[in-house]
Short mmCIF file of C-alpha atoms in Angstrom, two decimals:
data_model
loop_
_atom_site.label_atom_id
_atom_site.label_comp_id
_atom_site.label_asym_id
_atom_site.label_seq_id
_atom_site.Cartn_x
_atom_site.Cartn_y
_atom_site.Cartn_z
CA MET M 1 -1.86 -36.56 -140.24
CA LYS M 2 -1.22 -37.84 -136.75
CA GLY M 3 2.10 -36.58 -135.57
CA LYS M 4 4.94 -38.90 -134.60
CA VAL M 5 5.25 -37.64 -131.05
CA TRP M 6 3.50 -39.89 -128.54
CA ASP M 7 2.62 -38.76 -125.04
CA THR M 8 3.40 -41.91 -123.09
CA PHE M 9 5.62 -44.96 -123.35
CA ASP M 10 2.68 -47.23 -122.49
CA GLU M 11 0.81 -46.02 -125.58
CA ALA M 12 3.86 -46.07 -127.83
CA ILE M 13 4.58 -49.74 -127.11
CA SER M 14 0.94 -50.87 -126.72
CA ASP M 15 0.80 -52.77 -130.03
CA ILE M 16 3.93 -54.85 -129.39
CA GLN M 17 2.44 -58.34 -129.30
CA ASP M 18 3.60 -61.57 -127.67
CA GLY M 19 6.24 -63.23 -129.86
CA ALA M 20 7.36 -60.01 -131.55
CA THR M 21 10.94 -59.54 -132.77
CA LEU M 22 12.51 -56.42 -131.28
CA ILE M 23 15.81 -54.87 -132.29
CA VAL M 24 17.06 -52.96 -129.28
CA GLY M 25 19.82 -50.33 -129.40
CA GLY M 26 22.57 -49.88 -126.82
CA PHE M 27 26.00 -51.21 -125.88
CA GLY M 28 26.17 -52.55 -122.37
CA LEU M 29 23.95 -50.08 -120.51
CA CYS M 30 25.08 -47.14 -122.66
CA GLY M 31 22.41 -45.75 -124.97
CA ILE M 32 19.74 -48.29 -124.06
CA PRO M 33 16.06 -47.35 -124.49
CA GLU M 34 15.49 -47.60 -120.76
CA LYS M 35 11.98 -46.12 -120.69
CA SER M 36 10.60 -48.33 -123.47
CA ILE M 37 12.06 -51.39 -121.75
CA GLU M 38 10.39 -50.43 -118.47
CA ALA M 39 7.07 -49.93 -120.25
CA LEU M 40 7.41 -53.38 -121.86
CA LYS M 41 8.11 -54.87 -118.47
CA ASN M 42 4.93 -53.27 -117.13
CA LYS M 43 2.93 -54.48 -120.12
CA GLY M 44 4.23 -58.02 -119.59
CA THR M 45 4.54 -58.93 -123.29
CA LYS M 46 5.80 -62.52 -123.54
CA ASN M 47 7.91 -64.72 -125.82
CA LEU M 48 9.89 -61.81 -127.16
CA ASN M 49 12.67 -62.35 -129.68
CA ILE M 50 15.29 -59.81 -128.75
CA VAL M 51 18.13 -58.69 -131.01
CA SER M 52 20.61 -56.63 -129.00
CA ASN M 53 24.37 -56.57 -128.53
CA ASN M 54 23.98 -57.34 -124.80
CA CYS M 55 21.19 -58.31 -122.43
CA GLY M 56 21.46 -55.74 -119.66
CA VAL M 57 22.41 -56.56 -116.07
CA ASP M 58 20.34 -58.40 -113.46
CA ASP M 59 18.25 -55.42 -112.43
CA TRP M 60 18.47 -52.99 -115.33
CA GLY M 61 17.93 -52.71 -119.06
CA LEU M 62 16.91 -55.92 -120.84
CA GLY M 63 17.75 -57.76 -117.62
CA LEU M 64 14.36 -56.52 -116.35
CA LEU M 65 12.59 -58.44 -119.13
CA LEU M 66 14.71 -61.51 -118.44
CA ALA M 67 13.89 -61.44 -114.75
CA ASN M 68 10.21 -61.17 -115.70
CA LYS M 69 10.57 -64.17 -118.07
CA GLN M 70 9.39 -62.18 -121.09
CA ILE M 71 12.22 -63.21 -123.43
CA LYS M 72 12.11 -66.40 -125.50
CA LYS M 73 15.21 -65.87 -127.60
CA ILE M 74 18.08 -63.44 -127.74
CA VAL M 75 20.53 -62.73 -130.54
CA ALA M 76 23.59 -61.02 -129.00
CA SER M 77 27.38 -60.87 -129.12
CA TYR M 78 28.09 -60.79 -125.40
CA VAL M 79 25.86 -61.74 -122.49
CA GLY M 80 28.42 -62.01 -119.72
CA GLU M 81 27.13 -59.52 -117.16
CA ASN M 82 23.93 -61.23 -116.16
CA LYS M 83 23.36 -64.02 -113.59
CA ILE M 84 19.64 -64.38 -114.32
CA PHE M 85 20.56 -64.89 -117.93
CA GLU M 86 22.98 -67.64 -116.98
CA GLN M 87 20.33 -69.45 -114.88
CA GLN M 88 17.66 -69.25 -117.58
CA PHE M 89 20.13 -70.38 -120.23
CA LEU M 90 21.28 -73.38 -118.19
CA ASN M 91 17.62 -74.30 -117.44
CA GLY M 92 16.81 -74.15 -121.15
CA GLU M 93 14.25 -71.38 -120.60
CA ILE M 94 15.89 -69.06 -123.09
CA GLU M 95 17.36 -69.63 -126.51
CA VAL M 96 20.58 -67.81 -127.40
CA GLU M 97 22.18 -67.10 -130.77
CA LEU M 98 25.67 -65.73 -130.23
CA THR M 99 26.78 -63.63 -133.18
CA PRO M 100 30.07 -61.77 -133.58
CA GLN M 101 29.50 -58.10 -132.85
CA GLY M 102 30.43 -56.87 -136.31
CA THR M 103 28.32 -59.55 -137.95
CA LEU M 104 25.40 -58.55 -135.72
CA ALA M 105 25.81 -54.89 -136.66
CA GLU M 106 26.01 -55.74 -140.36
CA ARG M 107 23.01 -58.12 -140.17
CA ILE M 108 20.96 -55.27 -138.74
CA ARG M 109 22.36 -52.74 -141.21
CA ALA M 110 21.63 -55.13 -144.10
CA GLY M 111 18.10 -55.70 -142.79
CA GLY M 112 17.43 -51.99 -142.91
CA ALA M 113 19.09 -51.61 -146.31
CA GLY M 114 17.21 -54.36 -148.17
CA ILE M 115 20.17 -56.73 -148.45
CA PRO M 116 18.97 -60.24 -147.48
CA ALA M 117 22.39 -61.72 -146.73
CA PHE M 118 26.10 -60.98 -147.14
CA TYR M 119 29.48 -62.71 -147.11
CA THR M 120 31.88 -61.92 -144.29
CA PRO M 121 35.34 -63.20 -143.35
CA THR M 122 34.40 -63.09 -139.65
CA GLY M 123 34.06 -66.49 -138.01
CA VAL M 124 35.43 -68.68 -140.82
CA GLY M 125 36.81 -71.89 -139.30
CA THR M 126 35.13 -71.28 -135.93
CA PRO M 127 32.06 -72.83 -134.27
CA ILE M 128 29.81 -70.07 -135.60
CA ALA M 129 30.49 -71.22 -139.17
CA GLU M 130 28.79 -74.57 -138.52
CA GLY M 131 25.84 -75.11 -140.85
CA LYS M 132 26.47 -71.88 -142.74
CA GLU M 133 27.09 -71.61 -146.46
CA THR M 134 30.65 -70.62 -147.32
CA ARG M 135 32.16 -69.38 -150.52
CA PHE M 136 35.63 -68.59 -151.82
CA LEU M 137 35.90 -65.17 -153.43
CA ASP M 138 39.27 -64.16 -154.89
CA GLY M 139 40.87 -67.07 -153.07
CA LYS M 140 39.57 -66.22 -149.59
CA GLU M 141 36.82 -68.00 -147.68
CA TYR M 142 33.71 -66.16 -146.46
CA LEU M 143 30.57 -67.04 -144.49
CA LEU M 144 27.06 -66.20 -145.61
CA GLU M 145 25.19 -64.34 -142.88
CA LYS M 146 21.54 -63.36 -143.03
CA ALA M 147 20.01 -59.96 -142.46
CA ILE M 148 17.77 -59.20 -139.48
CA VAL M 149 14.54 -57.22 -139.64
CA GLY M 150 12.49 -56.43 -136.54
CA ASP M 151 8.76 -56.01 -136.04
CA PHE M 152 9.83 -53.10 -133.89
CA ALA M 153 13.07 -51.32 -133.13
CA LEU M 154 13.53 -49.61 -129.77
CA VAL M 155 16.17 -46.92 -129.83
CA LYS M 156 17.47 -44.18 -127.59
CA ALA M 157 18.64 -40.86 -129.04
CA TRP M 158 19.71 -37.61 -127.46
CA LYS M 159 17.46 -35.25 -129.44
CA ALA M 160 14.66 -35.58 -131.94
CA ASP M 161 12.61 -33.09 -133.85
CA LYS M 162 8.88 -33.59 -134.21
CA LEU M 163 9.37 -35.29 -137.58
CA GLY M 164 11.57 -37.97 -136.01
CA ASN M 165 15.00 -36.83 -137.16
CA LEU M 166 17.49 -38.06 -134.55
CA VAL M 167 20.79 -36.92 -133.10
CA PHE M 168 22.81 -39.17 -130.82
CA ARG M 169 25.35 -38.27 -128.19
CA LYS M 170 28.92 -39.66 -127.94
CA THR M 171 29.19 -43.46 -127.66
CA SER M 172 25.52 -43.85 -126.80
CA ARG M 173 25.02 -43.90 -130.59
CA ASN M 174 26.39 -47.47 -131.00
CA PHE M 175 23.71 -49.83 -132.40
CA ASN M 176 20.88 -47.27 -132.25
CA PRO M 177 21.04 -45.75 -135.77
CA ILE M 178 21.20 -49.14 -137.50
CA ALA M 179 18.48 -50.57 -135.26
CA ALA M 180 16.29 -47.62 -136.29
CA THR M 181 16.64 -48.59 -139.96
CA ALA M 182 15.71 -52.24 -139.38
CA GLY M 183 12.47 -51.94 -137.44
CA LYS M 184 9.15 -52.06 -139.31
CA ILE M 185 8.07 -49.66 -136.59
CA THR M 186 10.84 -47.74 -134.86
CA ILE M 187 10.15 -46.18 -131.49
CA ALA M 188 12.74 -43.57 -130.52
CA GLU M 189 12.94 -42.30 -126.97
CA VAL M 190 14.82 -39.07 -126.50
CA GLU M 191 15.95 -36.57 -123.90
CA GLU M 192 14.71 -33.55 -125.82
CA ILE M 193 12.21 -32.89 -128.61
CA VAL M 194 12.69 -29.74 -130.69
CA GLU M 195 10.63 -28.09 -133.40
CA VAL M 196 11.03 -29.08 -137.03
CA GLY M 197 13.84 -27.00 -138.52
CA GLU M 198 15.79 -26.62 -135.31
CA LEU M 199 18.17 -29.49 -136.03
CA ASN M 200 20.90 -28.69 -138.52
CA PRO M 201 20.29 -31.04 -141.48
CA ASP M 202 24.05 -31.58 -141.76
CA GLU M 203 24.13 -32.93 -138.23
CA ILE M 204 21.20 -35.36 -138.29
CA HIS M 205 22.42 -38.93 -137.70
CA THR M 206 19.13 -40.73 -138.40
CA PRO M 207 16.79 -39.23 -141.00
CA SER M 208 13.12 -39.09 -139.99
CA ILE M 209 12.04 -41.69 -142.56
CA TYR M 210 13.32 -44.44 -140.27
CA VAL M 211 11.42 -43.27 -137.19
CA GLN M 212 7.68 -43.83 -136.71
CA ARG M 213 7.24 -42.81 -133.08
CA VAL M 214 9.05 -40.40 -130.79
CA VAL M 215 8.58 -40.29 -127.03
CA LEU M 216 10.14 -37.87 -124.57
CA GLY M 217 11.80 -39.64 -121.63
CA LYS M 218 12.35 -37.90 -118.31
CA ASN M 219 14.85 -38.45 -115.52
CA TYR M 220 17.18 -40.76 -117.40
CA GLU M 221 19.06 -43.01 -115.04
CA LYS M 222 21.95 -43.79 -117.48
CA ARG M 223 23.57 -46.36 -115.25
CA ILE M 224 27.32 -46.83 -115.53
CA GLU M 225 28.62 -50.40 -115.54
CA ARG M 226 32.26 -49.69 -114.76
CA LEU M 227 33.01 -46.33 -113.27
CA THR M 228 36.69 -45.65 -113.91
CA VAL M 229 38.21 -42.30 -112.91
CA VAL M 230 41.62 -40.79 -112.44
CA SER M 231 42.13 -39.11 -109.11
CA LYS M 232 43.62 -35.64 -109.27
CA GLU M 233 47.19 -35.94 -108.07
CA GLY M 234 48.01 -33.33 -105.46
CA MET F 1 58.45 -57.25 -113.02
CA ASN F 2 55.85 -60.00 -113.05
CA ALA F 3 54.89 -61.96 -116.16
CA ARG F 4 52.04 -59.65 -117.14
CA GLN F 5 54.16 -56.52 -116.75
CA ARG F 6 56.86 -58.09 -118.93
CA ILE F 7 54.28 -58.88 -121.61
CA VAL F 8 52.84 -55.35 -121.51
CA GLN F 9 56.30 -53.74 -121.70
CA ARG F 10 57.20 -55.80 -124.75
CA ALA F 11 53.81 -55.47 -126.44
CA VAL F 12 53.77 -51.67 -126.29
CA LYS F 13 56.73 -51.66 -128.73
CA GLU F 14 54.36 -52.97 -131.41
CA ILE F 15 52.54 -49.64 -131.39
CA LYS F 16 54.08 -47.24 -133.91
CA ASP F 17 53.58 -43.55 -134.53
CA GLY F 18 50.54 -42.78 -136.68
CA MET F 19 48.74 -46.08 -136.19
CA ASN F 20 45.05 -46.68 -135.56
CA VAL F 21 44.98 -49.37 -132.89
CA ASN F 22 42.36 -51.50 -131.18
CA LEU F 23 43.31 -52.82 -127.75
CA GLY F 24 41.24 -55.75 -126.46
CA ILE F 25 39.59 -55.96 -123.07
CA GLY F 26 41.76 -57.04 -120.10
CA MET F 27 45.57 -57.07 -120.32
CA PRO F 28 45.69 -55.28 -123.73
CA THR F 29 43.83 -52.30 -122.24
CA LEU F 30 46.78 -51.81 -119.85
CA LEU F 31 49.00 -50.94 -122.83
CA ALA F 32 47.23 -47.61 -123.28
CA ASN F 33 49.02 -46.15 -120.24
CA GLU F 34 52.43 -47.30 -121.46
CA ILE F 35 52.45 -45.69 -124.92
CA PRO F 36 55.33 -43.15 -124.98
CA SER F 37 54.19 -39.54 -125.31
CA ASN F 38 56.17 -39.04 -128.55
CA ILE F 39 54.09 -41.73 -130.26
CA ASN F 40 50.80 -40.43 -131.57
CA VAL F 41 48.14 -43.03 -132.15
CA LEU F 42 44.37 -43.16 -132.25
CA LEU F 43 42.90 -45.93 -130.13
CA GLN F 44 39.69 -47.40 -131.52
CA SER F 45 36.91 -48.75 -129.36
CA GLU F 46 34.47 -51.00 -131.21
CA ASN F 47 31.42 -49.50 -129.52
CA GLY F 48 31.94 -46.44 -131.71
CA LEU F 49 34.92 -44.26 -130.80
CA LEU F 50 38.18 -43.51 -132.60
CA GLY F 51 40.48 -41.59 -130.24
CA ILE F 52 40.03 -42.97 -126.72
CA GLY F 53 41.42 -40.60 -124.10
CA PRO F 54 42.43 -41.26 -120.49
CA TYR F 55 39.93 -42.15 -117.78
CA PRO F 56 37.92 -39.08 -116.75
CA SER F 57 38.20 -37.15 -113.50
CA GLU F 58 35.19 -37.48 -111.23
CA THR F 59 33.67 -34.29 -112.63
CA GLU F 60 34.27 -35.33 -116.26
CA VAL F 61 32.47 -38.71 -115.96
CA ASP F 62 29.86 -39.09 -118.70
CA ALA F 63 27.59 -42.16 -118.88
CA ASP F 64 27.32 -41.63 -122.65
CA LEU F 65 31.09 -42.02 -123.12
CA ILE F 66 32.46 -45.51 -122.52
CA ASN F 67 34.93 -47.95 -124.08
CA ALA F 68 34.26 -51.51 -125.23
CA GLY F 69 35.02 -52.74 -121.71
CA LYS F 70 32.13 -50.53 -120.55
CA GLU F 71 34.53 -48.31 -118.59
CA THR F 72 34.00 -44.55 -118.52
CA VAL F 73 36.62 -42.83 -120.70
CA THR F 74 37.29 -39.49 -122.42
CA VAL F 75 37.88 -38.61 -126.06
CA VAL F 76 41.10 -37.04 -127.41
CA PRO F 77 41.08 -33.92 -129.62
CA GLY F 78 40.48 -35.18 -133.18
CA GLY F 79 38.47 -38.16 -131.93
CA SER F 80 35.21 -39.20 -133.57
CA PHE F 81 32.04 -41.12 -132.76
CA PHE F 82 30.20 -43.48 -135.14
CA ASN F 83 27.66 -46.29 -135.13
CA SER F 84 28.43 -49.98 -134.67
CA ALA F 85 28.15 -50.88 -138.38
CA ASP F 86 30.66 -48.15 -139.27
CA SER F 87 32.88 -49.29 -136.42
CA PHE F 88 33.05 -52.82 -137.78
CA ALA F 89 33.43 -51.59 -141.34
CA MET F 90 36.63 -49.97 -140.03
CA ILE F 91 37.65 -53.23 -138.41
CA ARG F 92 36.61 -55.74 -141.08
CA GLY F 93 37.61 -53.46 -143.93
CA GLY F 94 41.28 -53.50 -142.94
CA HIS F 95 41.46 -49.90 -141.71
CA ILE F 96 42.72 -50.81 -138.24
CA ASP F 97 46.52 -51.06 -138.42
CA LEU F 98 46.92 -53.18 -135.33
CA ALA F 99 44.72 -55.19 -133.00
CA ILE F 100 46.20 -56.50 -129.76
CA LEU F 101 44.14 -59.20 -128.07
CA GLY F 102 44.45 -61.56 -125.15
CA GLY F 103 44.51 -65.31 -125.77
CA MET F 104 43.68 -68.61 -124.11
CA GLU F 105 45.47 -70.75 -126.72
CA VAL F 106 47.39 -70.11 -129.94
CA SER F 107 48.32 -72.88 -132.39
CA GLU F 108 51.47 -73.20 -134.46
CA SER F 109 49.46 -72.30 -137.57
CA GLY F 110 48.30 -69.03 -136.01
CA ASP F 111 44.84 -70.11 -134.88
CA LEU F 112 43.51 -68.23 -131.86
CA ALA F 113 41.10 -69.42 -129.16
CA ASN F 114 40.03 -66.80 -126.65
CA TRP F 115 36.24 -66.77 -126.23
CA MET F 116 34.84 -70.03 -124.98
CA ILE F 117 35.63 -72.92 -122.64
CA PRO F 118 33.29 -75.88 -123.26
CA GLY F 119 31.37 -76.82 -120.11
CA LYS F 120 31.67 -73.30 -118.70
CA MET F 121 29.14 -70.54 -119.21
CA VAL F 122 29.62 -69.02 -122.65
CA LYS F 123 29.57 -65.26 -122.46
CA GLY F 124 30.06 -64.51 -126.13
CA MET F 125 32.78 -63.45 -128.53
CA GLY F 126 31.92 -59.75 -128.62
CA GLY F 127 34.00 -58.16 -131.38
CA ALA F 128 36.99 -60.52 -131.19
CA MET F 129 36.14 -62.62 -134.26
CA ASP F 130 35.72 -59.49 -136.39
CA LEU F 131 38.96 -57.97 -135.11
CA VAL F 132 41.09 -61.02 -135.92
CA ALA F 133 39.39 -61.40 -139.32
CA GLY F 134 39.85 -57.80 -140.35
CA ALA F 135 42.69 -55.92 -138.68
CA LYS F 136 45.82 -55.46 -140.80
CA ARG F 137 47.98 -56.92 -138.08
CA VAL F 138 46.89 -59.15 -135.18
CA VAL F 139 49.11 -59.47 -132.13
CA VAL F 140 48.14 -61.83 -129.33
CA ILE F 141 49.52 -61.38 -125.82
CA MET F 142 49.24 -64.09 -123.18
CA GLU F 143 51.20 -65.93 -120.53
CA HIS F 144 53.28 -68.73 -122.03
CA VAL F 145 51.93 -71.47 -119.74
CA SER F 146 48.65 -71.91 -117.87
CA LYS F 147 48.26 -71.80 -114.08
CA HIS F 148 48.71 -75.57 -114.17
CA GLY F 149 52.03 -75.22 -116.00
CA GLU F 150 50.65 -76.39 -119.35
CA SER F 151 51.80 -74.83 -122.60
CA LYS F 152 49.19 -72.48 -124.06
CA ILE F 153 50.96 -72.61 -127.43
CA LYS F 154 49.58 -75.76 -129.02
CA LYS F 155 50.11 -77.89 -132.08
CA SER F 156 46.41 -77.30 -132.59
CA CYS F 157 44.00 -75.50 -130.30
CA THR F 158 41.86 -77.65 -128.02
CA LEU F 159 39.39 -74.81 -127.37
CA PRO F 160 36.86 -73.51 -129.93
CA LEU F 161 38.50 -71.02 -132.28
CA THR F 162 38.07 -67.27 -132.50
CA GLY F 163 39.86 -67.26 -135.84
CA LYS F 164 41.80 -69.66 -138.05
CA GLY F 165 45.31 -68.71 -139.16
CA VAL F 166 44.78 -65.11 -138.07
CA VAL F 167 47.65 -64.36 -135.66
CA HIS F 168 50.67 -62.47 -137.02
CA ARG F 169 52.66 -62.25 -133.80
CA LEU F 170 52.44 -63.81 -130.35
CA ILE F 171 54.07 -62.16 -127.33
CA THR F 172 54.41 -64.12 -124.09
CA ASP F 173 56.36 -63.54 -120.89
CA LEU F 174 59.12 -65.75 -122.32
CA ALA F 175 59.32 -65.09 -126.03
CA VAL F 176 58.01 -63.54 -129.23
CA PHE F 177 56.86 -65.70 -132.16
CA ASP F 178 55.90 -64.75 -135.71
CA PHE F 179 53.57 -66.80 -137.91
CA THR F 180 54.87 -67.21 -141.44
CA GLU F 181 54.22 -69.45 -144.44
CA GLU F 182 57.08 -71.69 -143.28
CA GLY F 183 55.52 -71.99 -139.82
CA MET F 184 55.84 -70.45 -136.39
CA ARG F 185 59.19 -68.74 -135.81
CA LEU F 186 60.82 -67.85 -132.51
CA VAL F 187 62.06 -64.31 -133.14
CA GLU F 188 62.90 -63.02 -129.64
CA LEU F 189 63.64 -64.28 -126.16
CA ALA F 190 62.76 -62.32 -123.04
CA ASP F 191 65.73 -61.27 -120.87
CA GLY F 192 67.23 -64.22 -119.03
CA VAL F 193 65.18 -66.81 -120.92
CA THR F 194 66.91 -69.62 -122.84
CA ILE F 195 65.89 -71.47 -125.99
CA GLU F 196 65.84 -74.65 -123.88
CA GLU F 197 63.27 -73.19 -121.49
CA VAL F 198 61.05 -72.00 -124.34
CA THR F 199 61.31 -75.38 -126.08
CA LYS F 200 60.38 -77.20 -122.87
CA LYS F 201 57.35 -74.98 -122.25
CA THR F 202 56.03 -74.93 -125.83
CA GLU F 203 53.93 -77.77 -127.21
CA ALA F 204 53.94 -76.30 -130.72
CA SER F 205 56.82 -76.86 -133.13
CA PHE F 206 58.71 -73.75 -134.15
CA ILE F 207 61.62 -72.61 -136.24
CA ILE F 208 64.34 -70.66 -134.44
CA GLU F 209 65.29 -67.42 -136.16
CA SER F 210 69.06 -67.25 -136.73
CA SER F 211 69.30 -63.94 -134.86
CA VAL F 212 68.01 -65.70 -131.73
CA LEU F 213 70.55 -68.52 -132.12
CA LEU F 214 73.43 -66.05 -132.42
CA ASN F 215 72.65 -64.21 -129.18
#
């Protein structure tokens, strides 16, 4: 059996074709699969359908793919930090489906869990309810939202073992574990790969069954969008 | 005190000991610094943190630890991390005791608009629609009138909604309103503010609570 650990990002993403649907982990720039995104930029894959909470900033994260005009459509909850995005949206070069953050998370979770759609109270009576089936259950109105499955999921974890079990760190977990469940092929990039048996089974966040490829990333940039600190008072 | 400070000072009284609270981005985030030290709460951040701590010192900064406003933060003892689906299960499932959000417009039936201005670039609703749909109690804080002097409390919202009939309480720099089955009720006036001033600056119809009339 070929192991799950791949040597390079270029190889690991080489079969992502034009027009593929990618579920990408991360919140803002926290916990984004920065190495896989860079490899995709270098490969130049076009017409991508991206499912991600945000779309990076002008010169980092998914913003790199935007700037390179590789994205056809994005499903996201908040895209406010990106000028290139704004230009492409206003020019009609990119299609956008805004989805409430919790609905987006649940659509991805449902996709990974074999649930094709679900009813949610979120968005009833708002513009996002337009054209969607609604139903009253126990006297309250709900919207039907559909699950999302990706051809690939790109996720970033802190550690993996060679089987693909993943552990995340702090709030860089965010969308990554659910994205991992919803990709037909999930590519996990990590800061450290350990031997099988070294991770405590009680502390594994994503079981190996969801992960098809693991790649070790080096020199993570981990950009910070809003550095906020308290100064030590003297 | 300016209008925003007055709003923050009043809004912080909504936060009670033992609550799990989500504070929205912008003015609501300022409340975190005003919570009295004898009140223990856990602040939830929808990107996957229950128990937000203060901003870090320069040596504590960790790119893997941010709040929903993408600011670097710390975690309090007893805090926990979780994924985005679990985070919104907490929110939608009614486990968050209180959500405090900013507003652009609120209607007399408790509708909230705070995510989109037609004709301007739409940035997205983030987690706001889930928060108003799922939190046990939704408090909106905003200035009573716009920069142009127009009432932001409407008979019905002119902007696209974030949620319909979702607001429990509205706190402005002039007054506090509750949303009940009988309609919107004026329940408090800010210091030095009269019923006449509130009436003049409010497009929505409201009932005046007897305790306000007596003062």
